[in-house]
Short mmCIF file of C-alpha atoms and ligand atoms in Angstrom, two decimals:
data_model
loop_
_atom_site.label_atom_id
_atom_site.label_comp_id
_atom_site.label_asym_id
_atom_site.label_seq_id
_atom_site.Cartn_x
_atom_site.Cartn_y
_atom_site.Cartn_z
CA UNK A 1 9.43 12.33 14.59
CA UNK A 2 9.77 10.11 11.71
CA UNK A 3 7.82 6.82 11.87
CA UNK A 4 10.25 4.19 10.83
CA UNK A 5 8.03 1.34 12.89
CA UNK A 6 8.05 -1.92 10.20
CA UNK A 7 4.77 -3.13 9.41
CA UNK A 8 3.59 -6.30 7.57
CA UNK A 9 0.96 -6.35 5.30
CA UNK A 10 -0.33 -8.98 3.05
CA UNK A 11 -2.47 -8.09 0.11
CA UNK A 12 -5.86 -10.29 0.00
CA UNK A 13 -4.90 -10.33 -3.77
CA UNK A 14 -3.65 -13.41 -3.25
CA UNK A 15 -5.75 -15.58 -1.19
CA UNK A 16 -8.62 -17.75 -1.63
CA UNK A 17 -11.95 -15.65 -1.69
CA UNK A 18 -14.32 -18.52 -1.46
CA UNK A 19 -12.50 -18.45 2.31
CA UNK A 20 -12.55 -14.88 3.00
CA UNK A 21 -12.81 -14.30 6.57
CA UNK A 22 -10.90 -17.74 7.67
CA UNK A 23 -7.93 -15.97 5.37
CA UNK A 24 -8.09 -13.25 7.30
CA UNK A 25 -7.50 -14.68 10.37
CA UNK A 26 -5.14 -16.63 8.87
CA UNK A 27 -2.94 -14.04 8.21
CA UNK A 28 -3.63 -12.59 11.75
CA UNK A 29 -2.92 -14.58 14.01
CA UNK A 30 0.72 -15.14 12.11
CA UNK A 31 1.05 -12.07 12.97
CA UNK A 32 0.22 -9.44 9.75
CA UNK A 33 0.11 -5.84 11.39
CA UNK A 34 -2.50 -4.89 8.70
CA UNK A 35 -4.59 -6.04 5.51
CA UNK A 36 -3.84 -4.34 1.87
CA UNK A 37 -6.89 -4.38 0.24
CA UNK A 38 -6.61 -3.46 -3.80
CA UNK A 39 -8.95 -2.09 -5.93
CA UNK A 40 -8.79 -2.60 -9.59
CA UNK A 41 -11.44 -1.04 -11.85
CA UNK A 42 -10.62 -2.67 -15.62
CA UNK A 43 -9.03 0.91 -16.73
CA UNK A 44 -6.51 2.13 -14.55
CA UNK A 45 -4.99 -0.81 -15.03
CA UNK A 46 -6.81 -4.04 -16.72
CA UNK A 47 -7.23 -6.26 -13.63
CA UNK A 48 -10.92 -5.94 -12.62
CA UNK A 49 -11.37 -6.66 -8.52
CA UNK A 50 -14.04 -5.77 -5.10
CA UNK A 51 -15.76 -2.33 -4.89
CA UNK A 52 -16.43 -0.91 -0.97
CA UNK A 53 -19.30 -3.41 -0.84
CA UNK A 54 -16.71 -6.53 0.37
CA UNK A 55 -13.98 -3.64 1.72
CA UNK A 56 -17.34 -3.30 4.20
CA UNK A 57 -17.63 -7.13 4.26
CA UNK A 58 -13.77 -7.31 4.81
CA UNK A 59 -13.52 -4.34 7.88
CA UNK A 60 -16.50 -7.16 9.86
CA UNK A 61 -13.78 -9.85 9.74
CA UNK A 62 -10.97 -8.89 11.06
CA UNK A 63 -9.13 -6.35 13.66
CA UNK A 64 -6.11 -5.03 11.35
CA UNK A 65 -6.59 -2.05 9.86
CA UNK A 66 -7.10 -1.30 6.54
CA UNK A 67 -4.52 -0.18 3.03
CA UNK A 68 -7.16 0.13 1.06
CA UNK A 69 -5.09 0.72 -2.38
CA UNK A 70 -7.44 2.02 -5.28
CA UNK A 71 -5.78 1.26 -8.75
CA UNK A 72 -8.57 3.80 -10.03
CA UNK A 73 -9.09 6.06 -12.74
CA UNK A 74 -11.22 9.46 -10.84
CA UNK A 75 -10.58 7.76 -7.18
CA UNK A 76 -11.79 11.17 -5.84
CA UNK A 77 -15.35 10.24 -6.60
CA UNK A 78 -15.00 6.44 -4.20
CA UNK A 79 -13.40 8.45 -1.21
CA UNK A 80 -16.00 8.91 1.08
CA UNK A 81 -17.05 5.56 -0.45
CA UNK A 82 -14.00 2.82 0.65
CA UNK A 83 -13.91 5.57 3.67
CA UNK A 84 -17.17 4.52 5.06
CA UNK A 85 -16.29 0.97 4.23
CA UNK A 86 -13.51 0.26 6.74
CA UNK A 87 -10.47 1.85 5.36
CA UNK A 88 -8.03 3.11 7.64
CA UNK A 89 -5.90 4.04 5.23
CA UNK A 90 -6.72 5.03 0.96
CA UNK A 91 -3.92 4.88 -1.43
CA UNK A 92 -4.81 6.49 -4.17
CA UNK A 93 -2.61 6.46 -7.17
CA UNK A 94 -0.58 10.44 -8.15
CA UNK A 95 -1.07 8.88 -12.28
CA UNK A 96 -5.09 9.47 -12.09
CA UNK A 97 -4.76 13.33 -9.52
CA UNK A 98 -4.58 16.00 -11.43
CA UNK A 99 -5.69 18.08 -8.75
CA UNK A 100 -3.85 15.68 -5.67
CA UNK A 101 -3.64 17.72 -2.78
CA UNK A 102 -7.06 18.71 -2.77
CA UNK A 103 -7.57 15.31 -3.85
CA UNK A 104 -5.49 13.77 -0.30
CA UNK A 105 -7.29 16.39 1.32
CA UNK A 106 -10.90 14.95 0.73
CA UNK A 107 -9.39 11.82 2.12
CA UNK A 108 -8.19 13.14 5.71
CA UNK A 109 -11.80 15.03 6.05
CA UNK A 110 -13.24 11.83 5.10
CA UNK A 111 -12.05 10.68 8.52
CA UNK A 112 -8.60 7.99 7.36
CA UNK A 113 -5.04 8.37 6.89
CA UNK A 114 -3.99 9.89 2.75
CA UNK A 115 -1.24 8.25 1.26
CA UNK A 116 -0.22 8.15 -2.40
CA UNK A 117 0.80 5.85 -4.93
CA UNK A 118 3.36 5.73 -7.26
CA UNK A 119 3.82 3.40 -10.58
CA UNK A 120 7.66 2.56 -11.38
CA UNK A 121 8.14 4.90 -14.07
CA UNK A 122 6.71 8.00 -12.00
CA UNK A 123 8.95 10.10 -10.57
CA UNK A 124 9.46 10.85 -7.36
CA UNK A 125 9.38 14.32 -7.55
CA UNK A 126 5.70 14.04 -8.07
CA UNK A 127 4.60 13.79 -5.06
CA UNK A 128 7.75 16.15 -3.48
CA UNK A 129 4.74 19.14 -2.95
CA UNK A 130 2.57 16.68 -0.74
CA UNK A 131 5.47 15.12 1.08
CA UNK A 132 3.90 17.35 4.39
CA UNK A 133 0.64 16.88 3.40
CA UNK A 134 -0.08 13.23 3.41
CA UNK A 135 0.63 9.71 5.57
CA UNK A 136 2.52 8.09 3.69
CA UNK A 137 3.58 6.99 0.24
CA UNK A 138 3.04 4.16 -1.69
CA UNK A 139 6.05 3.17 -4.39
CA UNK A 140 4.93 0.61 -6.04
CA UNK A 141 8.38 -1.76 -7.78
CA UNK A 142 5.79 -3.26 -9.90
CA UNK A 143 3.50 -2.53 -12.64
CA UNK A 144 0.42 -2.72 -10.98
CA UNK A 145 -2.49 -4.66 -11.61
CA UNK A 146 -1.41 -8.32 -11.21
CA UNK A 147 -0.31 -9.97 -7.24
CA UNK A 148 2.85 -12.88 -8.18
CA UNK A 149 4.81 -10.39 -10.48
CA UNK A 150 8.78 -9.61 -10.35
CA UNK A 151 10.60 -6.86 -8.05
CA UNK A 152 11.75 -4.06 -11.17
CA UNK A 153 15.06 -3.11 -9.15
CA UNK A 154 15.28 0.68 -10.81
CA UNK A 155 12.50 1.64 -7.68
CA UNK A 156 15.62 1.83 -5.21
CA UNK A 157 16.71 4.79 -6.13
CA UNK A 158 13.24 6.31 -6.31
CA UNK A 159 12.56 4.34 -2.34
CA UNK A 160 16.27 5.65 -1.27
CA UNK A 161 15.17 10.06 -2.39
CA UNK A 162 11.64 9.54 -0.35
CA UNK A 163 13.05 8.46 2.19
CA UNK A 164 15.94 11.41 2.23
CA UNK A 165 13.20 13.11 1.57
CA UNK A 166 11.45 12.10 4.41
CA UNK A 167 13.80 12.15 7.02
CA UNK A 168 15.19 15.39 6.19
CA UNK A 169 12.25 17.06 6.98
CA UNK A 170 10.89 15.45 10.25
CA UNK A 171 7.99 13.96 8.53
CA UNK A 172 6.14 11.80 9.79
CA UNK A 173 5.43 9.42 6.67
CA UNK A 174 4.86 5.87 6.18
CA UNK A 175 6.62 5.23 3.09
CA UNK A 176 5.26 1.78 1.51
CA UNK A 177 6.40 -1.20 -1.36
CA UNK A 178 4.24 -3.53 -2.94
CA UNK A 179 5.09 -5.79 -5.38
CA UNK A 180 7.48 -9.08 -5.67
CA UNK A 181 7.78 -8.21 -2.05
CA UNK A 182 9.66 -11.33 -0.71
CA UNK A 183 12.62 -12.82 1.23
CA UNK A 184 14.95 -12.51 -1.72
CA UNK A 185 13.47 -8.26 -2.25
CA UNK A 186 13.39 -7.51 1.54
CA UNK A 187 16.08 -6.29 3.07
CA UNK A 188 16.81 -4.75 -0.24
CA UNK A 189 13.68 -2.50 0.15
CA UNK A 190 14.23 -1.85 4.05
CA UNK A 191 17.95 -1.04 3.28
CA UNK A 192 17.28 1.32 0.08
CA UNK A 193 14.30 3.26 3.17
CA UNK A 194 10.79 1.33 2.60
CA UNK A 195 8.95 0.24 6.27
CA UNK A 196 5.70 -0.78 5.50
CA UNK A 197 5.27 -4.12 2.67
CA UNK A 198 2.54 -5.54 0.85
CA UNK A 199 3.51 -8.35 0.17
CA UNK A 200 1.22 -10.73 -1.27
CA UNK A 201 2.23 -14.34 -2.79
CA UNK A 202 4.86 -14.39 -0.37
CA UNK A 203 2.41 -14.68 2.81
CA UNK A 204 -0.60 -16.47 1.36
CA UNK A 205 1.72 -18.94 -0.87
CA UNK A 206 3.67 -20.45 2.06
CA UNK A 207 3.02 -23.39 3.78
CA UNK A 208 3.47 -21.51 6.95
CA UNK A 209 2.67 -17.83 7.05
CA UNK A 210 3.20 -17.24 10.50
CA UNK A 211 6.24 -18.32 9.77
CA UNK A 212 6.68 -16.21 6.54
CA UNK A 213 5.30 -13.10 8.48
CA UNK A 214 8.28 -13.91 10.61
CA UNK A 215 11.78 -14.06 8.61
CA UNK A 216 10.05 -11.08 6.63
CA UNK A 217 10.20 -8.47 9.36
CA UNK A 218 13.18 -9.75 11.26
CA UNK A 219 14.93 -9.58 7.07
CA UNK A 220 13.42 -5.96 6.96
CA UNK A 221 15.26 -5.28 10.03
CA UNK A 222 18.34 -5.71 8.42
C1 DX5 B 301 -0.63 -4.92 -7.61
C2 DX5 B 301 -1.32 -4.24 -6.30
C3 DX5 B 301 -0.10 -5.97 -5.48
C4 DX5 B 301 -0.65 -7.35 -4.95
C5 DX5 B 301 1.06 -7.32 -4.42
O1 DX5 B 301 -1.20 -4.35 -8.39
O2 DX5 B 301 -1.02 -3.36 -5.73
O3 DX5 B 301 -1.23 -4.91 -4.28
O4 DX5 B 301 -1.76 -8.39 -4.53
O5 DX5 B 301 1.49 -8.70 -4.78
P1 DX5 B 301 3.11 -9.56 -5.01
O6 DX5 B 301 3.33 -9.67 -3.15
O7 DX5 B 301 2.92 -11.50 -5.40
O8 DX5 B 301 3.47 -9.49 -6.03
ZN1 ZN B 302 -1.69 -2.91 -3.88
#
């Protein structure tokens, strides 16, 4: 059966890293479902963030599942490290994986849920052959690399296509969106078919994080 459970996954890219333990406690208390962790290497994307060492520290600060988003070249070299560090879900960009089917199997064998991630310019068809082998598809709704960017509208039809395929085949695959997701955009991506919502600025930048998460969840239920 296809899963439509709504999950809000705040991205710690927008958190205060000098107080990471408090930031994690704050979103956990505010009702977050997952913690989204953005790993960037300065090669696949222009920005550099964190590695397995910090993921391990994050895991020790929260009971929430970690949704780890790898924006790195040759991600297969680091799958085992990130799963060992505590990734519940591990996402790899299709643009970085010439052997996508093998890399997805590698994630599951290591013991995590496998997620495949598409850049805004990458078509839905690039993941169609592995849809039955993954636990999640993540559609980037901004170009990866930075928080706080503007939502790209043209990604909506790709979300609709993927939702149709998932439902037609009755797959148990989550459809996640990431980038520029907030109070103004979440209803539209939910209507298009997404059920997992990454939100950095919209949660960590809000004066009341519990209210922000509750409002996102309400809007996502449309
Ligand atoms: C961008 C990251 C996102 C980012 C989202 O490359 O993958 O997870 O943190 O940030 P917002 O929600 O602020 O657009
Ligand atoms: Zn992300």
